[in-house]
Amino acid sequence: MLTRRHSSLAVLALCWAAVFFDGFDVMVYGAGLPYMLDDASFGLDAATAGTIGSWTTLGMLLGALGCGTLTDGLGRRPVLVGCVLAFSAGSGVCAMAGSVGVFGAGRFLTGIGLGGLIPVCLAVVAEFTPAARVPLATGVLMSAYHAGGMTATGVGLWLAPGHGWRWAFAAGVLPAVVAVPLLLRFLPESPAVLWARGRRREAAETALAHGLPDPAGGPAAGPGGAEPGRSGERLRAVAALVGREHRAATLLLWLASACGLMLVYGLSTWLPQLMRASGYGLGSSVGFLMAVNAGGIAGMLLAGWVASRFGAVPVAGTWFALTAVSLLLLSVRMPVPLTYVLVTVTGIWLYSASTMVYAVAGGLYPAALRAPGLGWVAGVGRLGAVLSPWLGGYLLSHGHGTWGFPVFAAAGVLGAVAVLLSRAVRREAAPDGTGAAPGTRTAAV
């Protein structure tokens, strides 16, 4: 029989593999973009590239909002598999696209799968992980995103110069071959979902096998806090997020998530081009994308470790503020070696600031609202992700590339304020002063 610790590690490893490919397919666009813009036969310009980036993140918004609800009726494992298949298919469309429009459609399909996967993985990991270790597990999980991003950058640097940018996107089909069989074979379904769908014996056996509490001891609710298939209950769960008790914290978390994802997707899409606008060469500019993702891996592990001791809220707020400072420094032209160091340090703060918003949400919401809460924090946050690729394209196409870093730094400041206020307003609303409903077990925030 698996202990709770061994079970949580196995689930974390499977979700890590899925998020690795998610990060690959997100970052491959930024890694391949300089070569695509230099490909005159394809006909892509900076403004259109920014618009396509926004189509991708619009797909992510729809995927994040939709998949959080679909898990109630379909279960978490089928939704994860569907997400992987969607973004793999989208990458295949991009690799074979004969026009910019078809390429954009492929990125939109990719975005739907990418947007749905991470919130569901976060909810799965939170359910199979002891509450005190959720911030650390969240950091470890999201390190996969940056490992995938570094791999995408390496693939871009290796394939694009000699073989063309299409091969980098063709590599994005691999998740359908590698991750899907692993998820179908080894990822357990949520006992809460099984219980709520009437499969009570299977739910009890799954909980026992993975060292989880007996689902009969809690409410028979799905991950959205509602019995699967009953849309009225799901709508009531969503309404509770903006009800009197949770409204202020929810709105602040949405704002913080939007700022965080504006930073993540703005820099993931446009960092190489912003560095070229600052006078750096093509090779080093793409290399900076690898450096920022290397910092992202270190930052995820560091943020998770620190948050498990001091809480996710102060870490998220501090990381947002440090991101703003680092981006302002990047607007100053420096020697290339020093710039690589600064870009790496920026990655430490930038990506984990956004991820810690999810850890904050997982700790502030009660268990019945945790999955829809995470889904809506991630989904509404995608508005920042939709805006930032277009904004970067607008600045670059109008000759204002040097404004990019200060504009994104402002998002870091706003994110810091929002996330630090979220716990204060939640504690005012919660009668026991813990920032959660009485009796609710939460991660440290």
Coordinates of C-alpha atoms in Angstrom, one line a residue:
M1 CA 0.0 0.0 0.0
L2 CA 1.3 3.5 -0.8
T3 CA 1.9 5.9 2.0
R4 CA 0.5 9.4 1.6
R5 CA 4.0 10.7 1.0
H6 CA 4.8 8.1 -1.7
S7 CA 1.4 8.7 -3.4
S8 CA 1.8 12.4 -3.4
L9 CA 5.2 12.1 -5.0
A10 CA 3.9 9.7 -7.7
V11 CA 1.1 12.1 -8.6
L12 CA 3.4 15.1 -8.5
A13 CA 5.8 13.3 -10.9
L14 CA 3.0 12.5 -13.4
C15 CA 1.7 16.1 -13.3
W16 CA 5.2 17.4 -13.6
A17 CA 5.6 15.5 -16.8
A18 CA 2.4 17.0 -18.2
V19 CA 3.3 20.6 -17.1
F20 CA 6.8 20.1 -18.7
F21 CA 5.1 19.7 -22.1
D22 CA 2.8 22.6 -21.3
G23 CA 5.8 24.8 -20.8
F24 CA 7.4 23.5 -23.9
D25 CA 4.5 24.4 -26.1
V26 CA 4.1 27.8 -24.5
M27 CA 7.7 28.8 -24.9
V28 CA 8.3 27.4 -28.3
Y29 CA 6.5 30.4 -29.8
G30 CA 8.8 32.9 -28.2
A31 CA 11.9 30.8 -29.1
G32 CA 10.8 30.4 -32.7
L33 CA 9.4 33.9 -33.2
P34 CA 12.7 35.7 -34.1
Y35 CA 13.2 33.2 -36.9
M36 CA 9.6 33.4 -38.0
L37 CA 9.8 37.2 -38.3
D38 CA 13.0 36.8 -40.4
D39 CA 11.3 34.4 -42.7
A40 CA 10.0 36.7 -45.5
S41 CA 8.2 33.9 -47.3
F42 CA 5.9 33.4 -44.3
G43 CA 4.8 37.0 -44.1
L44 CA 4.6 37.5 -40.3
D45 CA 5.2 41.0 -38.8
A46 CA 5.6 42.0 -35.2
A47 CA 2.0 43.4 -34.8
T48 CA 0.5 40.2 -36.2
A49 CA 2.8 38.1 -34.1
G50 CA 1.5 39.9 -31.0
T51 CA -2.1 39.3 -32.1
I52 CA -1.4 35.6 -32.5
G53 CA 0.1 35.6 -29.1
S54 CA -3.1 37.1 -27.8
W55 CA -5.2 34.4 -29.6
T56 CA -3.1 31.8 -27.8
T57 CA -3.7 33.3 -24.4
L58 CA -7.4 33.8 -25.2
G59 CA -7.6 30.1 -25.9
M60 CA -5.8 29.6 -22.5
L61 CA -8.5 31.7 -20.8
L62 CA -11.3 29.6 -22.3
G63 CA -9.5 26.4 -21.4
A64 CA -8.8 27.4 -17.8
L65 CA -12.4 28.5 -17.3
G66 CA -14.0 25.5 -19.1
C67 CA -11.8 22.7 -17.8
G68 CA -12.2 23.6 -14.1
T69 CA -15.9 23.0 -14.6
L70 CA -15.6 20.0 -16.9
T71 CA -13.7 18.1 -14.1
D72 CA -17.0 17.9 -12.2
G73 CA -18.7 15.9 -14.8
L74 CA -15.9 14.1 -16.6
G75 CA -13.2 13.7 -13.9
R76 CA -9.8 15.1 -13.7
R77 CA -7.8 12.5 -15.5
P78 CA -9.9 12.6 -18.8
V79 CA -9.7 16.4 -18.8
L80 CA -5.9 16.3 -18.4
V81 CA -5.6 13.8 -21.2
G82 CA -7.9 16.0 -23.4
C83 CA -5.8 19.1 -22.7
V84 CA -2.5 17.3 -23.7
L85 CA -4.1 16.0 -26.9
A86 CA -5.4 19.5 -27.7
F87 CA -2.1 21.4 -27.4
S88 CA -0.3 18.6 -29.2
A89 CA -2.7 18.8 -32.1
G90 CA -2.3 22.6 -32.2
S91 CA 1.4 22.3 -32.4
G92 CA 1.0 19.9 -35.3
V93 CA -1.2 22.5 -37.1
C94 CA 1.4 25.2 -36.5
A95 CA 4.2 23.0 -37.9
M96 CA 2.3 22.5 -41.2
A97 CA 0.6 25.9 -41.5
G98 CA 0.7 27.3 -45.0
S99 CA -0.5 30.7 -43.9
V100 CA -0.4 33.1 -40.9
G101 CA -4.1 32.5 -40.4
V102 CA -3.8 28.8 -40.1
F103 CA -0.9 29.2 -37.8
G104 CA -2.9 31.5 -35.6
A105 CA -5.8 28.9 -35.5
G106 CA -3.2 26.3 -34.4
R107 CA -2.0 28.5 -31.6
F108 CA -5.6 29.1 -30.5
L109 CA -6.2 25.4 -30.3
T110 CA -2.9 25.0 -28.5
G111 CA -3.9 27.7 -26.0
I112 CA -7.2 25.9 -25.1
G113 CA -5.2 22.8 -24.0
L114 CA -2.5 24.7 -22.3
G115 CA -4.9 26.9 -20.3
G116 CA -6.9 23.9 -19.0
L117 CA -4.0 21.7 -18.0
I118 CA -2.3 23.7 -15.2
P119 CA -5.3 24.5 -13.0
V120 CA -6.4 20.9 -13.1
C121 CA -2.8 19.7 -12.3
L122 CA -2.7 22.2 -9.4
A123 CA -5.9 20.8 -8.0
V124 CA -4.8 17.2 -8.4
V125 CA -1.5 17.8 -6.7
A126 CA -3.2 19.8 -3.9
E127 CA -5.6 16.9 -3.2
F128 CA -2.9 14.3 -3.0
T129 CA -0.4 16.4 -1.0
P130 CA -0.5 17.1 2.7
A131 CA -1.8 20.7 3.3
A132 CA 1.5 21.9 4.9
R133 CA 3.5 20.9 1.8
V134 CA 1.2 22.3 -0.9
P135 CA 3.2 25.5 -1.5
L136 CA 6.4 23.4 -1.9
A137 CA 4.6 20.9 -4.1
T138 CA 3.2 23.8 -6.2
G139 CA 6.7 25.2 -6.7
V140 CA 8.1 21.8 -7.7
L141 CA 5.2 21.3 -10.1
M142 CA 5.6 24.6 -11.8
S143 CA 9.4 24.1 -12.2
A144 CA 8.4 21.7 -14.9
Y145 CA 6.9 24.6 -16.9
H146 CA 10.3 26.2 -17.0
A147 CA 12.2 23.0 -17.7
G148 CA 9.9 22.6 -20.7
G149 CA 10.5 26.3 -21.6
M150 CA 14.3 25.8 -21.5
T151 CA 13.9 22.7 -23.7
A152 CA 11.8 24.6 -26.2
T153 CA 14.5 27.3 -26.3
G154 CA 17.2 24.7 -26.8
V155 CA 15.2 23.0 -29.6
G156 CA 14.6 26.4 -31.2
L157 CA 18.3 27.3 -31.1
W158 CA 19.2 23.8 -32.4
L159 CA 16.6 23.3 -35.1
A160 CA 15.4 26.7 -36.3
P161 CA 18.7 28.1 -37.7
G162 CA 19.5 25.1 -39.9
H163 CA 16.2 23.4 -40.5
G164 CA 13.6 26.1 -40.1
W165 CA 11.2 27.1 -37.4
R166 CA 8.6 24.5 -38.3
W167 CA 10.6 21.7 -36.8
A168 CA 10.5 23.3 -33.4
F169 CA 6.7 23.3 -33.5
A170 CA 6.7 19.7 -34.8
A171 CA 8.5 18.7 -31.6
G172 CA 5.4 19.9 -29.8
V173 CA 3.4 16.9 -31.0
L174 CA 5.5 14.6 -28.7
P175 CA 3.3 15.1 -25.6
A176 CA 0.5 13.1 -27.2
V177 CA 2.9 10.2 -27.6
V178 CA 4.8 10.4 -24.3
A179 CA 2.5 12.0 -21.6
V180 CA -0.9 10.6 -22.6
P181 CA -0.1 6.9 -22.1
L182 CA 1.5 7.7 -18.7
L183 CA -1.5 9.7 -17.5
L184 CA -4.0 7.0 -18.6
R185 CA -2.0 4.2 -17.0
F186 CA -0.8 5.7 -13.7
L187 CA -2.7 8.9 -12.7
P188 CA -5.4 8.1 -10.1
E189 CA -8.8 9.8 -10.3
S190 CA -9.9 12.1 -7.5
P191 CA -11.7 10.1 -4.7
A192 CA -13.9 13.2 -4.3
V193 CA -15.0 13.0 -7.9
L194 CA -15.6 9.3 -7.8
W195 CA -17.6 9.6 -4.6
A196 CA -19.7 12.4 -6.1
R197 CA -20.4 10.4 -9.2
G198 CA -21.8 7.5 -7.2
R199 CA -18.7 5.3 -7.6
R200 CA -18.4 5.1 -3.8
R201 CA -16.6 1.8 -3.5
E202 CA -14.0 2.8 -6.1
A203 CA -13.6 6.1 -4.3
A204 CA -13.0 4.4 -1.0
E205 CA -10.5 2.0 -2.5
T206 CA -8.6 4.8 -4.3
A207 CA -8.4 6.8 -1.1
L208 CA -7.2 3.8 0.9
A209 CA -4.6 2.9 -1.8
H210 CA -3.2 6.4 -1.8
G211 CA -3.3 7.1 1.9
L212 CA -6.0 9.7 1.7
P213 CA -8.9 10.3 4.1
D214 CA -12.0 8.2 3.5
P215 CA -14.2 10.3 1.2
A216 CA -17.3 9.1 3.2
G217 CA -16.0 11.4 6.0
G218 CA -16.6 14.6 4.0
P219 CA -19.2 16.0 1.8
A220 CA -20.1 14.1 -1.4
A221 CA -18.9 16.8 -3.6
G222 CA -16.8 17.1 -6.7
P223 CA -13.8 19.3 -7.1
G224 CA -16.1 22.2 -7.8
G225 CA -18.0 21.7 -4.6
A226 CA -21.0 20.5 -6.5
E227 CA -22.4 17.1 -7.5
P228 CA -21.2 16.5 -11.1
G229 CA -23.6 17.1 -13.8
R230 CA -25.8 19.6 -11.9
S231 CA -25.1 22.9 -13.5
G232 CA -27.1 24.8 -10.9
E233 CA -24.8 23.6 -8.1
R234 CA -21.8 24.5 -10.1
L235 CA -23.1 28.0 -10.7
R236 CA -23.8 28.3 -7.0
A237 CA -20.1 27.4 -6.3
V238 CA -19.0 30.1 -8.7
A239 CA -21.4 32.6 -7.2
A240 CA -19.9 31.8 -3.7
L241 CA -16.5 33.0 -5.0
V242 CA -17.9 36.5 -5.5
G243 CA -20.3 36.4 -2.5
R244 CA -19.9 38.6 0.5
E245 CA -17.4 36.4 2.3
H246 CA -15.0 35.8 -0.6
R247 CA -15.6 38.8 -2.9
A248 CA -12.8 41.1 -2.0
A249 CA -10.2 38.4 -1.8
T250 CA -11.4 36.9 -5.1
L251 CA -11.2 40.2 -6.9
L252 CA -7.7 40.9 -5.6
L253 CA -6.5 37.4 -6.5
W254 CA -7.9 37.9 -10.0
L255 CA -6.0 41.1 -10.3
A256 CA -2.8 39.6 -8.9
S257 CA -3.1 36.6 -11.3
A258 CA -3.7 39.0 -14.3
C259 CA -0.6 40.9 -13.4
G260 CA 1.5 37.8 -12.9
L261 CA 0.3 36.2 -16.2
M262 CA 0.9 39.5 -18.0
L263 CA 4.5 39.3 -16.9
V264 CA 4.8 35.6 -17.7
Y265 CA 3.4 35.7 -21.2
G266 CA 4.6 39.1 -22.1
L267 CA 8.2 38.1 -21.4
S268 CA 7.8 34.6 -22.7
T269 CA 6.6 36.0 -26.1
W270 CA 8.7 39.1 -26.4
L271 CA 11.9 38.8 -24.4
P272 CA 14.1 38.0 -27.4
Q273 CA 12.7 40.8 -29.4
L274 CA 12.8 43.3 -26.5
M275 CA 16.5 42.4 -26.1
R276 CA 17.1 42.8 -29.9
A277 CA 15.4 46.3 -29.6
S278 CA 18.0 47.1 -26.9
G279 CA 20.8 46.2 -29.2
Y280 CA 21.6 42.6 -28.5
G281 CA 22.3 40.1 -31.3
L282 CA 19.8 37.4 -32.4
G283 CA 21.7 34.4 -30.8
S284 CA 22.1 36.1 -27.4
S285 CA 18.6 37.4 -27.5
V286 CA 17.1 33.9 -27.9
G287 CA 19.6 32.7 -25.3
F288 CA 18.2 35.1 -22.8
L289 CA 14.9 33.1 -23.0
M290 CA 16.8 30.1 -21.8
A291 CA 18.4 32.1 -19.0
V292 CA 15.1 33.4 -17.7
N293 CA 13.6 29.9 -17.6
A294 CA 16.7 28.6 -15.8
G295 CA 16.0 31.3 -13.2
G296 CA 12.4 30.2 -13.2
I297 CA 13.2 26.7 -12.2
A298 CA 15.4 27.9 -9.3
G299 CA 12.7 30.4 -8.4
M300 CA 9.9 27.9 -8.2
L301 CA 11.9 25.6 -5.9
L302 CA 13.1 28.6 -3.7
A303 CA 9.6 30.1 -3.5
G304 CA 8.0 26.8 -2.6
W305 CA 10.5 26.2 0.1
V306 CA 10.3 29.7 1.6
A307 CA 6.5 29.7 1.3
S308 CA 6.2 26.5 3.2
R309 CA 7.9 28.2 6.2
F310 CA 6.7 31.8 5.9
G311 CA 3.5 31.6 3.9
A312 CA 2.7 32.1 0.3
V313 CA 1.3 35.6 0.6
P314 CA 4.5 37.4 1.8
V315 CA 6.6 35.4 -0.7
A316 CA 4.3 36.3 -3.6
G317 CA 4.2 39.9 -2.7
T318 CA 8.0 40.2 -2.3
W319 CA 8.6 38.3 -5.5
F320 CA 6.3 40.6 -7.5
A321 CA 8.2 43.6 -6.1
L322 CA 11.6 42.1 -6.9
T323 CA 10.4 41.4 -10.4
A324 CA 9.5 45.0 -10.9
V325 CA 13.0 46.1 -9.8
S326 CA 14.7 43.5 -12.0
L327 CA 12.8 44.6 -15.1
L328 CA 13.6 48.2 -14.6
L329 CA 17.3 47.3 -14.4
L330 CA 16.9 45.3 -17.7
S331 CA 15.9 48.5 -19.4
V332 CA 19.5 49.7 -18.9
R333 CA 22.1 48.5 -21.6
M334 CA 24.8 46.3 -19.9
P335 CA 27.6 44.0 -21.0
V336 CA 26.2 40.7 -22.2
P337 CA 27.6 38.5 -19.4
L338 CA 26.1 40.8 -16.8
T339 CA 22.8 40.9 -18.6
Y340 CA 22.7 37.1 -18.6
V341 CA 23.0 37.2 -14.8
L342 CA 20.3 39.8 -14.4
V343 CA 17.9 37.9 -16.8
T344 CA 18.5 34.7 -14.8
V345 CA 17.8 36.6 -11.5
T346 CA 14.7 38.1 -13.1
G347 CA 13.4 34.6 -13.9
I348 CA 13.8 33.6 -10.2
W349 CA 11.2 36.2 -9.2
L350 CA 9.0 36.6 -12.2
Y351 CA 7.6 33.2 -12.8
S352 CA 7.2 32.1 -9.2
A353 CA 5.4 35.3 -8.2
S354 CA 2.6 34.3 -10.6
T355 CA 2.6 30.7 -9.4
M356 CA 2.5 31.7 -5.7
V357 CA -0.8 33.4 -6.4
Y358 CA -2.2 29.9 -7.0
A359 CA -0.8 28.8 -3.7
V360 CA -2.4 31.8 -2.0
A361 CA -5.7 30.9 -3.6
G362 CA -5.4 27.3 -2.5
G363 CA -4.9 28.4 1.0
L364 CA -7.5 31.1 1.2
Y365 CA -10.5 29.2 -0.3
P366 CA -12.2 26.4 1.7
A367 CA -12.0 22.9 0.2
A368 CA -15.3 23.0 -1.5
L369 CA -14.4 26.1 -3.5
R370 CA -10.7 25.3 -4.0
A371 CA -10.9 23.8 -7.6
P372 CA -13.4 26.4 -9.0
G373 CA -11.4 29.1 -7.1
L374 CA -8.2 28.0 -8.7
G375 CA -9.9 27.7 -12.1
W376 CA -11.3 31.2 -12.0
V377 CA -8.1 32.8 -10.6
A378 CA -6.2 31.2 -13.5
G379 CA -8.9 31.9 -16.0
V380 CA -9.5 35.6 -15.2
G381 CA -5.8 36.0 -14.9
R382 CA -5.5 35.0 -18.5
L383 CA -6.9 38.5 -19.4
G384 CA -3.4 39.7 -18.5
A385 CA -1.9 37.0 -20.7
V386 CA -4.2 38.0 -23.5
L387 CA -3.2 41.7 -23.2
S388 CA 0.6 41.3 -22.9
P389 CA 1.5 39.7 -26.3
W390 CA -0.6 42.3 -28.1
L391 CA 0.9 45.1 -26.0
G392 CA 4.5 43.9 -26.7
G393 CA 3.7 43.7 -30.4
Y394 CA 2.2 47.2 -30.4
L395 CA 5.2 48.7 -28.6
L396 CA 7.7 47.0 -30.9
S397 CA 5.8 47.7 -34.2
H398 CA 5.5 51.4 -33.2
G399 CA 9.2 51.8 -32.4
H400 CA 8.7 51.9 -28.6
G401 CA 10.5 48.6 -27.7
T402 CA 12.5 50.4 -25.0
W403 CA 9.2 51.0 -23.1
G404 CA 8.5 47.3 -22.7
F405 CA 10.4 46.6 -19.5
P406 CA 9.1 49.7 -17.6
V407 CA 5.5 48.8 -18.6
F408 CA 5.9 45.2 -17.4
A409 CA 7.6 46.5 -14.2
A410 CA 4.4 48.4 -13.4
A411 CA 2.4 45.2 -13.6
G412 CA 4.8 43.8 -11.0
V413 CA 4.1 46.6 -8.6
L414 CA 0.4 46.3 -9.0
G415 CA 0.6 42.5 -8.5
A416 CA 2.5 43.0 -5.2
V417 CA -0.1 45.3 -3.8
A418 CA -3.0 43.1 -4.8
V419 CA -1.7 39.8 -3.4
L420 CA -0.6 41.4 -0.1
L421 CA -4.1 42.9 0.4
S422 CA -5.8 39.6 -0.4
R423 CA -5.0 37.9 2.9
A424 CA -6.0 41.0 4.9
V425 CA -9.4 41.3 3.4
R426 CA -10.0 37.6 3.7
R427 CA -9.2 37.5 7.4
E428 CA -11.6 40.4 7.9
A429 CA -14.3 38.3 6.3
A430 CA -13.5 34.9 8.0
P431 CA -15.0 34.7 11.5
D432 CA -12.2 32.6 13.0
G433 CA -9.4 34.8 11.7
T434 CA -7.7 32.1 9.7
G435 CA -8.6 33.4 6.3
A436 CA -10.8 30.3 5.7
A437 CA -14.1 29.0 6.8
P438 CA -14.2 27.4 10.3
G439 CA -12.9 23.8 10.3
T440 CA -11.3 24.1 6.9
R441 CA -7.8 22.8 6.6
T442 CA -5.6 25.0 4.4
A443 CA -2.0 25.4 3.3
A444 CA 0.1 28.0 4.9
V445 CA -0.7 31.4 3.4

